[in-house]
Amino acid sequence: MTARAIRWSSLFAVLLILALDGCSARSTPMAPVGPEPEKVINDLATPTTIVTVAATPLTSATGVAVATVAVRSTPAPWDDPEGELIRVLSTDASERDSVRLAREFNRIASVAPTDPTAPSRQFWVSDPGRRAIFSIEGRLFRRSTSVDVWNQDGQTIDAEGLDRSVTRFESVTRPKLARGLFPSLPLAEFERLAIVNARVGGVIGYFSSSNEHPPGIVRSGNSLAMILMSLQNARPGSDVYDAGLAHEFTHLMQWRADRAEETWVSEGTAEYAIATAGLGAGGSRSAFLRAPRTQLNHWAERLENSPAHYGAAELFFTFAADRLGGDAFVADVIVDRGRGLAAIDAIVRRRGPYGSVDDLIADWMAHNYGNRYGRLDYVSGNVMAVAADPVAPSTTVTVPQYSAHYVALTTYNAGSTVEVRFAPTVRLVGAPARPTPFWWARRGDGIESRLTRAIDLRQVSSATLRFSIWHDLEEDFDYGFVSGSIDGGVSWTTLRATTTRTSDPNDANLGHGFTGATPGWVSETVELAPLVGRLALIRFHVVTDDSYSGAGLCIADAEVPEIGWRDVPDDGDWTVEGFARVANRMPQRVRAVIVVPGDAAPTVITLVPTDPGRLFGRVPALLAGQRAALIVAPLTPVTLEPATITITVAAP
């Protein structure tokens, strides 16, 4: 019924490589020093003041009150990139509500309840490796005061090893995580959980919020707070199994606190939890440090591409915890109902000493090369530091947002000029340019975006809705819909469009849905026969699952020719929830610093802006044996579009 809702442990993410050290130490971050004026440059917080957003009732033409979002500010001109960034950041979508969706789309089924005392029962499980959902028969292995352990029928299991893992989870892992990361969630230590061991591929384990619902609401539901562990990839009794169990338990509790957190935050804090539980560190650090141009605030769509993302997220939260209060900082992130960078930014500002989340991220990027804080020496031992690339006199590179490109400057003489050039604007999404603004559904995990309006079809015998669409949605898991209602929004029916699908391999498609990615703008036609003769509501609607989201869905030039209606930029008759009208141009933020590692602390020199899209600095004098690198980081939020950076180094 709803989109897939799975948080998994990557096969690469819990190989135990090294122990976490110094997580709770505090000190003041080093101020940048150098010959250029030192100041905070391109701070995300400066131009992106969030406008006030409030829920406001709106009465449709049917007389039914529906929710909308009112932005209490004067809309910026469509050609204003700063104004567009404000609109985008003030756009918020609601958490996906599986029960309401099942009711509204008439998808509630009658299913016999499961006997909670039975020694065997059916479970619906997902195999992320095959992207398939199927049922298994499970038998009860162990029942304690707070945990039921089930094993898939027909599988050979090391009973002694499983008993050791479950005992450790109940006596050590769960209490440590409950007290360290979930002190405000009493259920963390006492809620009854089911651990199901089954043969699935691609992962060590997973938590799925779908399991919380009965199968009458979500077809693949199990009516349980449940963690699945893979017998194929994690042997019970092993460190890998124990770490995976800690990771997935963290996901379960995250979902208790915030059902629509961004994947990179959920995965990064779950990897951090492995160390909090005393089980070592996540195993994907090296994958990230070999690929520092990995976008921190995004995720990989395919499992095989995820290790660098796991490593980036885990190292960021490990570094942030060291700087901002240890487990207590991560606990604040987990329970905060905000999302992603915006939520972390608010927490960072409260805790200090950083002025913004971008300041913290920039410090972390410098640490990955220069090891700024010796206590947290995660770039030594079994994990290498980031290597800087050699640079020609002029080099052009493509760098994702919230990632870093490192350029070696050691061979250049003191006083050599360093120039960084980039386009001053960046696209919000990869959709081809259009002459007029269009609607964009906010990207995110575990959310719903809705764009609704009344339409009067009482005087026509036929009608068609025509529009152009562009979308980048996780295929077969995230869907967009065009829906109609003739009872004021109490119930809805999806409508078939030119490129919608009815296939539903992962229990995510509400009927006729858009999914996957389009090569460009696509013309769509929807026959409105079910609504003809009525005063009706039409809705563009996007529903995403809990993990990974693409750039989103865009709608342009909607019209119903039979009644002479066409959407225009100043049309105020829409009920807007999680959509924003955009021109697809936002300001490109870039930070660039020169880092010179030192025995005590590195020297950090900030390049200064001279013109829009240009930063300038000079290579400092180096002592014998010293090295230096330029770090360039694009820092525009929300967008997945990379920045094209040209770096020029010239002799003095």
XYZ file of C-alpha atoms in Angstrom:
652
model
C 0.000 0.000 0.000
C 2.524 2.563 1.064
C 6.027 2.981 -0.184
C 8.680 0.631 1.057
C 9.935 1.714 4.453
C 13.237 0.033 5.142
C 16.412 1.059 6.901
C 19.149 -1.487 6.354
C 22.675 -2.292 7.465
C 24.929 -2.336 4.433
C 27.185 -5.329 4.018
C 30.029 -2.814 3.990
C 28.789 -0.670 6.842
C 29.330 -2.860 9.875
C 32.633 -4.611 9.209
C 34.424 -3.700 12.397
C 37.689 -1.971 11.564
C 38.651 0.265 14.451
C 37.322 1.434 17.760
C 35.860 4.866 18.297
C 37.983 7.070 20.570
C 37.332 10.336 22.371
C 33.658 10.808 21.495
C 32.780 13.103 24.357
C 35.754 15.463 24.444
C 35.094 19.203 24.100
C 37.291 22.090 23.064
C 37.006 25.325 21.127
C 37.528 25.018 17.344
C 40.652 26.662 15.985
C 40.114 30.028 14.343
C 41.442 30.205 10.764
C 44.730 32.082 10.480
C 46.636 33.386 7.495
C 47.542 36.471 5.503
C 44.054 37.121 4.117
C 41.258 38.754 6.165
C 39.569 36.029 8.180
C 35.797 35.926 8.190
C 32.940 33.527 7.641
C 32.216 33.383 3.942
C 29.184 32.057 2.114
C 27.545 31.058 5.401
C 24.337 29.203 4.617
C 22.646 30.911 7.532
C 23.243 34.452 6.289
C 21.076 34.587 3.161
C 18.591 31.866 4.027
C 16.434 33.325 6.764
C 13.460 30.992 7.032
C 10.130 32.702 6.526
C 7.327 31.898 8.932
C 5.255 28.924 7.834
C 1.859 28.233 9.349
C -0.960 25.795 8.737
C -4.003 27.712 7.495
C -7.499 26.326 6.805
C -8.782 26.753 3.265
C -12.295 25.996 2.089
C -12.507 24.379 -1.321
C -15.294 24.965 -3.806
C -17.025 21.943 -2.334
C -17.200 23.597 1.080
C -14.779 21.104 2.592
C -11.973 22.585 4.694
C -8.548 21.326 3.688
C -5.078 22.120 5.028
C -2.698 24.440 3.256
C 0.628 26.100 3.949
C 0.762 29.881 3.986
C 4.146 31.507 3.552
C 3.984 34.781 5.482
C 6.300 36.864 3.356
C 6.216 38.832 0.148
C 7.025 36.391 -2.674
C 10.355 37.136 -4.292
C 10.458 37.775 -8.057
C 10.711 34.560 -10.045
C 14.135 35.560 -11.387
C 15.565 36.043 -7.867
C 17.776 33.032 -6.918
C 17.972 34.128 -3.261
C 14.192 34.335 -3.092
C 13.912 30.891 -4.639
C 16.194 29.443 -1.984
C 13.973 30.968 0.705
C 10.848 29.491 -0.922
C 12.462 26.069 -1.198
C 13.738 26.031 2.389
C 10.347 27.118 3.717
C 8.566 24.318 1.849
C 7.724 21.425 4.123
C 5.883 18.185 3.470
C 3.975 16.028 5.915
C 5.063 12.636 7.206
C 3.691 9.728 5.192
C 0.585 8.426 6.962
C -0.016 4.827 5.901
C -3.322 4.492 7.738
C -4.816 7.629 6.200
C -3.616 6.668 2.722
C -5.177 3.218 3.041
C -8.459 4.804 4.083
C -8.493 7.556 1.445
C -7.631 5.208 -1.429
C -9.925 2.380 -0.275
C -7.085 -0.058 0.322
C -8.064 -1.423 3.741
C -8.454 -5.202 3.609
C -9.958 -7.655 6.044
C -7.220 -9.927 7.403
C -7.510 -12.434 10.224
C -5.429 -11.393 13.261
C -2.345 -13.374 14.245
C -2.398 -15.320 17.516
C 0.328 -13.640 19.636
C 0.822 -16.811 21.720
C 1.308 -19.192 18.770
C 4.746 -20.881 18.482
C 4.803 -20.302 14.721
C 3.422 -17.628 12.390
C 3.761 -16.091 8.943
C 6.031 -13.092 8.351
C 6.252 -10.802 5.355
C 9.892 -10.022 4.599
C 11.780 -8.004 2.020
C 14.894 -9.060 0.138
C 16.645 -5.762 -0.741
C 19.120 -7.624 -2.931
C 16.300 -8.864 -5.175
C 13.928 -5.960 -4.442
C 11.221 -8.504 -3.638
C 8.638 -9.015 -0.878
C 7.555 -12.532 0.108
C 6.218 -14.491 3.088
C 8.046 -16.995 5.287
C 7.040 -19.247 8.157
C 8.791 -18.426 11.423
C 9.168 -20.442 14.610
C 9.666 -18.983 18.059
C 13.222 -19.556 19.318
C 13.267 -17.536 22.528
C 10.860 -15.328 24.459
C 12.078 -13.048 27.233
C 10.574 -10.109 29.072
C 11.120 -7.724 26.145
C 12.290 -9.715 23.092
C 10.789 -12.486 20.975
C 13.258 -14.233 18.655
C 11.925 -16.016 15.552
C 13.783 -18.201 13.059
C 12.754 -18.984 9.506
C 11.595 -22.575 9.073
C 14.038 -24.815 7.250
C 17.165 -22.733 8.023
C 20.124 -24.102 9.979
C 21.049 -21.715 12.787
C 23.812 -21.698 15.390
C 21.544 -21.796 18.443
C 24.338 -21.102 20.929
C 25.619 -18.177 18.890
C 22.132 -16.732 18.546
C 21.579 -17.090 22.271
C 24.825 -15.175 22.941
C 23.824 -12.362 20.564
C 20.348 -12.007 22.028
C 21.714 -12.036 25.586
C 24.250 -9.342 24.687
C 21.565 -7.244 22.999
C 19.255 -7.415 26.019
C 21.883 -6.950 28.712
C 24.380 -4.572 27.062
C 23.466 -3.086 23.672
C 19.880 -2.091 24.335
C 20.481 -0.501 27.754
C 23.551 1.408 26.481
C 21.705 2.815 23.481
C 18.543 3.551 25.456
C 20.450 5.580 28.041
C 23.023 7.116 25.698
C 21.040 7.990 22.575
C 17.358 7.684 23.540
C 17.070 9.011 27.096
C 13.827 10.811 26.241
C 12.220 7.659 24.749
C 11.154 5.336 27.607
C 10.120 2.633 25.150
C 13.721 2.255 24.021
C 14.541 0.000 26.957
C 11.238 -1.749 27.612
C 9.149 -2.062 24.419
C 8.629 -5.653 23.281
C 10.525 -6.318 20.050
C 10.605 -9.172 17.565
C 13.944 -10.245 16.058
C 13.314 -12.358 12.953
C 16.193 -14.336 11.422
C 15.621 -15.153 7.769
C 17.570 -15.807 4.582
C 17.572 -12.570 2.588
C 20.314 -11.040 0.454
C 22.071 -7.723 0.019
C 22.031 -6.612 3.663
C 23.002 -7.646 7.180
C 19.614 -6.615 8.524
C 16.851 -4.079 8.218
C 14.126 -2.230 10.058
C 10.920 -1.522 8.133
C 8.219 0.764 9.464
C 5.756 -1.216 7.324
C 6.087 -4.051 9.837
C 4.404 -1.867 12.461
C 1.100 -1.973 10.561
C -1.337 -4.866 10.186
C -1.474 -6.461 6.716
C -4.957 -5.011 6.278
C -3.387 -1.544 6.146
C -0.009 -2.361 4.598
C -0.011 -5.554 2.556
C 3.474 -6.493 3.797
C 2.816 -5.508 7.415
C 3.420 -7.822 10.367
C 1.773 -5.884 13.256
C 5.103 -5.934 15.115
C 7.974 -3.737 16.205
C 10.377 -5.946 14.300
C 14.012 -6.191 13.215
C 14.985 -8.656 10.499
C 18.505 -10.117 10.509
C 19.954 -11.844 7.436
C 21.102 -15.420 7.972
C 22.794 -15.179 4.591
C 25.143 -12.346 5.577
C 25.417 -12.284 9.398
C 26.156 -15.324 11.525
C 24.402 -15.203 14.917
C 26.963 -14.824 17.684
C 29.373 -12.835 15.495
C 30.442 -9.205 15.902
C 28.864 -8.431 12.540
C 25.486 -9.754 13.700
C 25.690 -7.845 16.998
C 26.670 -4.596 15.270
C 23.900 -4.995 12.701
C 21.371 -5.565 15.468
C 22.515 -2.368 17.228
C 22.269 -0.441 13.949
C 18.735 -1.640 13.193
C 17.508 -1.127 16.757
C 18.647 2.485 16.392
C 16.547 2.802 13.211
C 13.517 1.455 15.054
C 13.887 4.043 17.794
C 14.626 6.799 15.271
C 11.283 6.045 13.662
C 9.613 6.316 17.065
C 11.030 9.841 17.382
C 10.871 11.158 13.786
C 9.153 9.307 10.969
C 10.454 11.463 8.138
C 14.147 11.994 8.801
C 16.520 12.121 5.850
C 18.363 8.886 5.120
C 21.883 10.263 5.560
C 21.018 11.413 9.094
C 19.333 8.141 10.024
C 22.148 6.009 8.653
C 24.923 8.187 10.069
C 23.475 8.152 13.589
C 22.779 4.396 13.366
C 26.420 3.785 12.411
C 27.491 6.038 15.288
C 25.336 3.897 17.603
C 27.503 0.841 16.929
C 30.367 2.524 18.782
C 28.064 3.752 21.549
C 27.049 0.123 22.082
C 30.715 -0.821 22.505
C 30.912 -2.734 19.221
C 33.644 -0.782 17.434
C 33.240 1.626 14.538
C 31.374 1.398 11.270
C 33.308 -0.266 8.460
C 32.842 2.168 5.577
C 35.175 4.980 6.640
C 37.875 4.104 4.107
C 35.315 3.985 1.288
C 34.445 7.626 1.964
C 37.987 8.874 2.571
C 38.926 7.425 -0.820
C 35.951 9.253 -2.372
C 35.567 12.613 -0.577
C 33.444 13.964 -3.414
C 30.508 12.053 -1.900
C 27.531 14.293 -1.148
C 27.022 14.199 2.619
C 23.314 15.090 2.561
C 22.323 12.553 -0.087
C 22.347 8.775 -0.482
C 22.975 6.109 -3.108
C 19.989 4.566 -4.854
C 21.716 1.185 -5.265
C 23.090 -0.794 -2.326
C 26.390 -1.456 -4.058
C 27.032 2.299 -4.285
C 26.290 3.051 -0.631
C 29.583 2.390 1.274
C 31.030 5.888 0.741
C 27.752 7.413 1.928
C 27.767 5.268 5.075
C 31.342 6.309 5.722
C 30.674 10.016 5.167
C 27.626 10.084 7.439
C 29.252 8.055 10.227
C 32.461 10.095 10.223
C 30.521 13.365 10.200
C 28.460 12.411 13.261
C 31.529 10.992 14.995
C 33.353 14.295 14.434
C 30.304 16.402 15.353
C 29.772 14.444 18.572
C 33.406 14.958 19.538
C 33.052 18.692 19.038
C 29.535 19.214 20.432
C 28.952 16.995 23.443
C 29.257 13.327 22.560
C 26.191 11.072 22.709
C 24.029 13.956 23.933
C 24.487 15.781 20.607
C 23.496 12.700 18.601
C 20.530 12.141 20.930
C 19.358 15.695 20.184
C 19.574 15.017 16.454
C 17.604 11.775 16.726
C 14.657 13.222 18.658
C 14.463 16.543 16.785
C 11.368 16.566 14.541
C 13.108 18.744 11.981
C 14.878 17.221 8.999
C 18.378 17.063 7.662
C 20.691 20.050 7.597
C 18.052 22.497 8.852
C 17.472 20.514 12.037
C 21.189 20.005 12.669
C 21.819 23.707 12.027
C 19.418 24.656 14.830
C 21.083 22.217 17.240
C 24.584 23.411 16.307
C 23.629 27.040 16.939
C 22.187 26.169 20.348
C 25.249 24.234 21.443
C 28.012 26.425 19.970
C 30.784 27.222 19.293
C 29.956 26.972 15.586
C 27.804 29.623 13.971
C 26.076 27.221 11.594
C 26.032 23.642 10.377
C 28.101 24.784 7.392
C 30.840 25.957 9.787
C 30.823 22.521 11.400
C 30.926 20.726 8.038
C 33.786 22.918 6.808
C 35.749 22.134 9.988
C 35.104 18.427 9.456
C 36.323 18.606 5.861
C 39.551 20.283 7.020
C 39.993 17.637 9.730
C 39.767 14.851 7.146
C 42.938 16.227 5.540
C 44.769 17.988 8.343
C 43.596 16.084 11.429
C 42.695 19.276 13.281
C 41.935 17.607 16.620
C 44.446 14.981 17.655
C 42.102 13.302 20.155
C 39.810 12.091 17.387
C 42.457 10.621 15.156
C 40.235 8.582 12.873
C 42.435 9.322 9.861
C 45.364 7.293 11.167
C 45.839 3.639 11.980
C 43.756 1.462 9.680
C 42.104 4.393 7.914
C 44.017 6.746 5.662
C 43.595 10.511 5.460
C 42.010 12.109 2.417
C 44.562 12.381 -0.390
C 44.800 15.657 -2.302
C 44.787 15.500 -6.092
C 47.570 17.120 -8.089
C 46.489 20.265 -9.912
C 47.522 21.631 -13.287
C 47.805 25.403 -13.695
C 44.068 25.318 -14.473
C 41.712 22.450 -13.681
C 37.935 22.134 -14.017
C 36.120 19.605 -11.833
C 32.528 18.675 -11.081
C 31.868 18.602 -7.349
C 28.580 17.512 -5.690
C 27.049 19.796 -3.075
C 28.204 19.177 0.508
C 31.272 17.303 -0.643
C 34.908 18.379 -0.854
C 37.533 18.425 -3.566
C 41.135 18.390 -2.270
C 43.960 19.830 -4.405
C 47.657 19.514 -3.497
C 49.520 22.834 -3.337
C 52.821 21.637 -1.830
C 54.809 22.101 -5.063
C 53.800 25.759 -5.478
C 55.931 28.625 -4.201
C 54.774 30.949 -1.454
C 52.656 33.749 -2.816
C 51.295 31.762 -5.753
C 47.757 32.897 -6.471
C 44.813 30.518 -6.102
C 41.592 31.354 -7.915
C 38.342 29.387 -7.665
C 35.630 30.167 -10.219
C 32.095 28.815 -10.469
C 28.679 29.784 -11.816
C 26.932 31.981 -9.220
C 23.679 30.026 -9.600
C 22.768 26.337 -9.656
C 19.636 24.461 -10.689
C 17.323 23.064 -8.044
C 16.626 20.003 -10.219
C 18.020 18.654 -13.457
C 14.886 19.433 -15.459
C 15.519 21.306 -18.739
C 14.879 25.060 -18.619
C 11.378 26.420 -19.162
C 10.300 29.990 -19.900
C 7.955 30.142 -16.887
C 8.042 28.828 -13.295
C 6.775 25.347 -12.491
C 5.697 23.331 -9.454
C 8.288 21.219 -7.619
C 7.398 18.562 -5.011
C 9.921 18.674 -2.187
C 12.286 15.734 -2.150
C 12.593 13.780 1.069
C 12.219 10.416 2.780
C 8.983 9.133 4.314
C 6.940 12.160 3.216
C 3.851 13.169 1.253
C 3.549 16.277 -0.909
C 0.138 17.396 -2.175
C -1.038 20.080 -4.616
C -4.839 20.312 -4.687
C -7.481 22.518 -6.283
C -11.213 22.532 -7.000
C -12.348 22.103 -10.585
C -15.895 22.664 -11.895
C -16.839 20.077 -14.516
C -20.629 20.360 -14.134
C -21.169 21.978 -17.515
C -19.107 19.622 -19.703
C -19.632 16.089 -20.962
C -15.917 15.293 -21.281
C -12.698 16.804 -20.011
C -8.959 16.163 -20.056
C -6.185 17.373 -17.787
C -3.030 18.160 -19.736
C 0.363 19.018 -18.241
C 4.100 18.480 -18.589
C 5.969 16.400 -16.044
C 9.579 15.799 -15.062
C 10.493 13.413 -12.276
C 13.403 11.671 -10.606
C 11.808 9.192 -8.176
C 13.235 5.967 -6.770
C 11.890 3.425 -9.210
C 9.185 1.107 -7.834
C 9.447 2.629 -4.333
C 8.576 6.352 -4.646
C 5.536 7.391 -6.694
C 3.746 10.434 -7.998
C 0.005 10.447 -8.720
C -2.790 12.447 -10.267
C -5.912 11.813 -8.205
C -9.509 12.952 -8.200
C -12.165 13.271 -5.511
C -15.910 13.863 -5.830
C -16.685 13.899 -2.086
C -14.660 16.894 -0.999
C -11.436 14.980 -0.388
C -12.800 12.242 1.884
C -11.827 9.583 -0.663
C -9.537 9.667 -3.674
C -8.986 7.686 -6.874
C -5.766 7.714 -8.875
C -6.262 8.635 -12.541
C -4.413 7.069 -15.451
C -2.024 9.371 -17.304
C 0.039 8.766 -20.427
C 3.085 7.309 -18.629
C 1.694 6.049 -15.309
C 2.121 2.417 -14.271
C -0.114 0.025 -12.365
C 2.601 -2.487 -11.466
C 3.344 -2.615 -7.730
C 6.303 -4.897 -6.958
C 7.056 -3.324 -3.580
C 3.654 -2.516 -2.108
C 4.073 1.192 -2.892
C 1.841 2.114 -5.852
C -1.583 3.490 -4.875
C -2.970 2.726 -8.338
C -1.796 4.619 -11.428
C 1.617 6.022 -10.524
C 4.648 7.795 -11.949
C 7.992 6.343 -10.869
C 11.606 6.279 -12.002
C 13.192 9.109 -13.974
C 12.145 10.892 -17.151
C 14.741 11.866 -19.786
C 13.251 15.379 -19.916
C 9.874 17.061 -19.802
C 7.084 14.677 -20.876
C 3.603 15.696 -22.074
C 0.816 13.954 -20.154
C -2.927 13.601 -20.714
C -5.452 12.443 -18.107
C -9.050 11.633 -19.009
C -11.263 13.139 -16.299
C -14.326 10.980 -17.102
C -14.778 9.888 -13.429
C -15.110 13.571 -12.452
C -17.230 14.921 -15.318
C -20.534 16.451 -14.285
C -19.228 17.170 -10.792
C -17.673 19.881 -8.707
C -14.495 17.921 -7.975
C -10.999 18.124 -6.567
C -7.849 17.221 -8.488
C -4.539 16.573 -6.820
C -0.909 16.058 -7.753
C 0.507 13.848 -5.044
C 3.949 12.368 -4.242
C 4.589 9.632 -1.648
C 8.117 8.497 -0.764
C 9.475 5.602 1.241
C 11.863 5.823 4.187
C 15.155 5.428 2.346
C 16.652 7.297 -0.621
C 14.891 10.015 -2.541
C 15.676 11.437 -5.945
C 15.384 15.081 -6.969
C 11.575 15.001 -6.876
C 8.704 15.649 -9.273
C 7.877 18.775 -11.285
C 4.622 19.854 -12.944
C 4.257 22.588 -15.579
C 1.549 24.081 -17.794
C -1.419 22.242 -16.283
C -4.684 22.945 -18.077
C -8.205 21.660 -18.690
C -9.037 23.096 -22.149
C -12.725 22.138 -22.038
C -13.408 24.675 -19.269
C -10.789 27.224 -20.315
C -8.621 26.775 -17.235
C -4.819 27.008 -17.357
C -2.424 27.241 -14.427
C -0.443 30.491 -14.288
C 2.320 31.599 -11.878
C 0.039 33.883 -9.835
C -2.797 31.329 -9.555
C -3.687 31.361 -5.847
C -6.412 28.721 -5.890
C -4.163 25.795 -5.087
C -3.939 24.149 -1.682
C -0.164 23.728 -1.360
C 1.398 21.093 0.913
C 5.021 20.243 0.204
C 5.135 21.867 -3.253
C 6.824 25.112 -4.264
C 6.602 27.121 -7.464
C 10.155 27.587 -8.729
C 12.167 29.002 -11.623
C 14.955 26.425 -11.081
C 17.710 28.885 -10.149
C 19.301 29.085 -6.688
C 22.493 30.768 -5.469
C 25.571 28.583 -5.588
C 27.444 28.729 -2.272
C 31.089 27.674 -2.286
C 33.691 27.651 0.471
C 37.380 27.318 -0.289
C 40.250 27.120 2.212
C 43.949 26.304 2.136
C 44.931 23.854 4.896
C 48.507 23.397 6.119
C 48.750 20.569 8.698
C 50.937 21.273 11.699
C 52.225 19.429 14.751
C 49.613 20.963 17.074
C 46.923 22.242 14.732
C 46.730 23.099 11.046
C 46.765 26.567 9.569
C 43.536 27.314 7.689
C 43.415 30.210 5.221
C 40.009 31.175 3.820
C 39.812 32.331 0.222
C 37.881 35.597 -0.047
C 35.225 36.517 -2.625
C 36.165 39.218 -5.116
C 33.272 38.907 -7.598
C 30.174 36.700 -7.862
C 31.462 33.219 -8.576
C 35.120 33.992 -7.789
C 37.222 33.291 -4.666
C 40.869 34.289 -4.297
C 43.824 33.448 -2.045
C 47.579 32.832 -1.975
C 49.706 29.813 -1.148
C 51.460 30.420 2.218
C 55.119 29.810 2.909
C 55.744 26.193 3.898
C 58.424 24.750 6.167
C 60.539 21.855 4.981
C 58.402 18.726 4.857
C 55.106 20.566 5.230
C 52.229 19.893 2.866
C 49.281 22.053 1.884
C 45.981 21.509 0.123
C 43.141 23.585 -1.248
C 39.715 22.331 -0.133
C 36.756 23.439 -2.260
C 33.218 22.654 -1.063
C 29.950 23.647 -2.779
C 27.340 24.223 -0.049
C 23.935 24.908 -1.587
C 21.222 22.975 0.304
C 18.431 20.790 -1.114
C 19.696 20.495 -4.679
C 21.385 17.371 -6.030
C 22.888 19.287 -8.954
C 26.712 19.507 -8.722
C 28.850 22.603 -9.115
C 31.394 22.991 -11.902
C 34.543 24.473 -10.354
C 37.572 25.870 -12.182
C 40.752 26.079 -10.072
C 43.696 28.133 -11.311
C 47.055 28.319 -9.562
C 49.669 30.759 -10.878
C 53.193 31.726 -9.866
C 53.513 35.022 -7.971
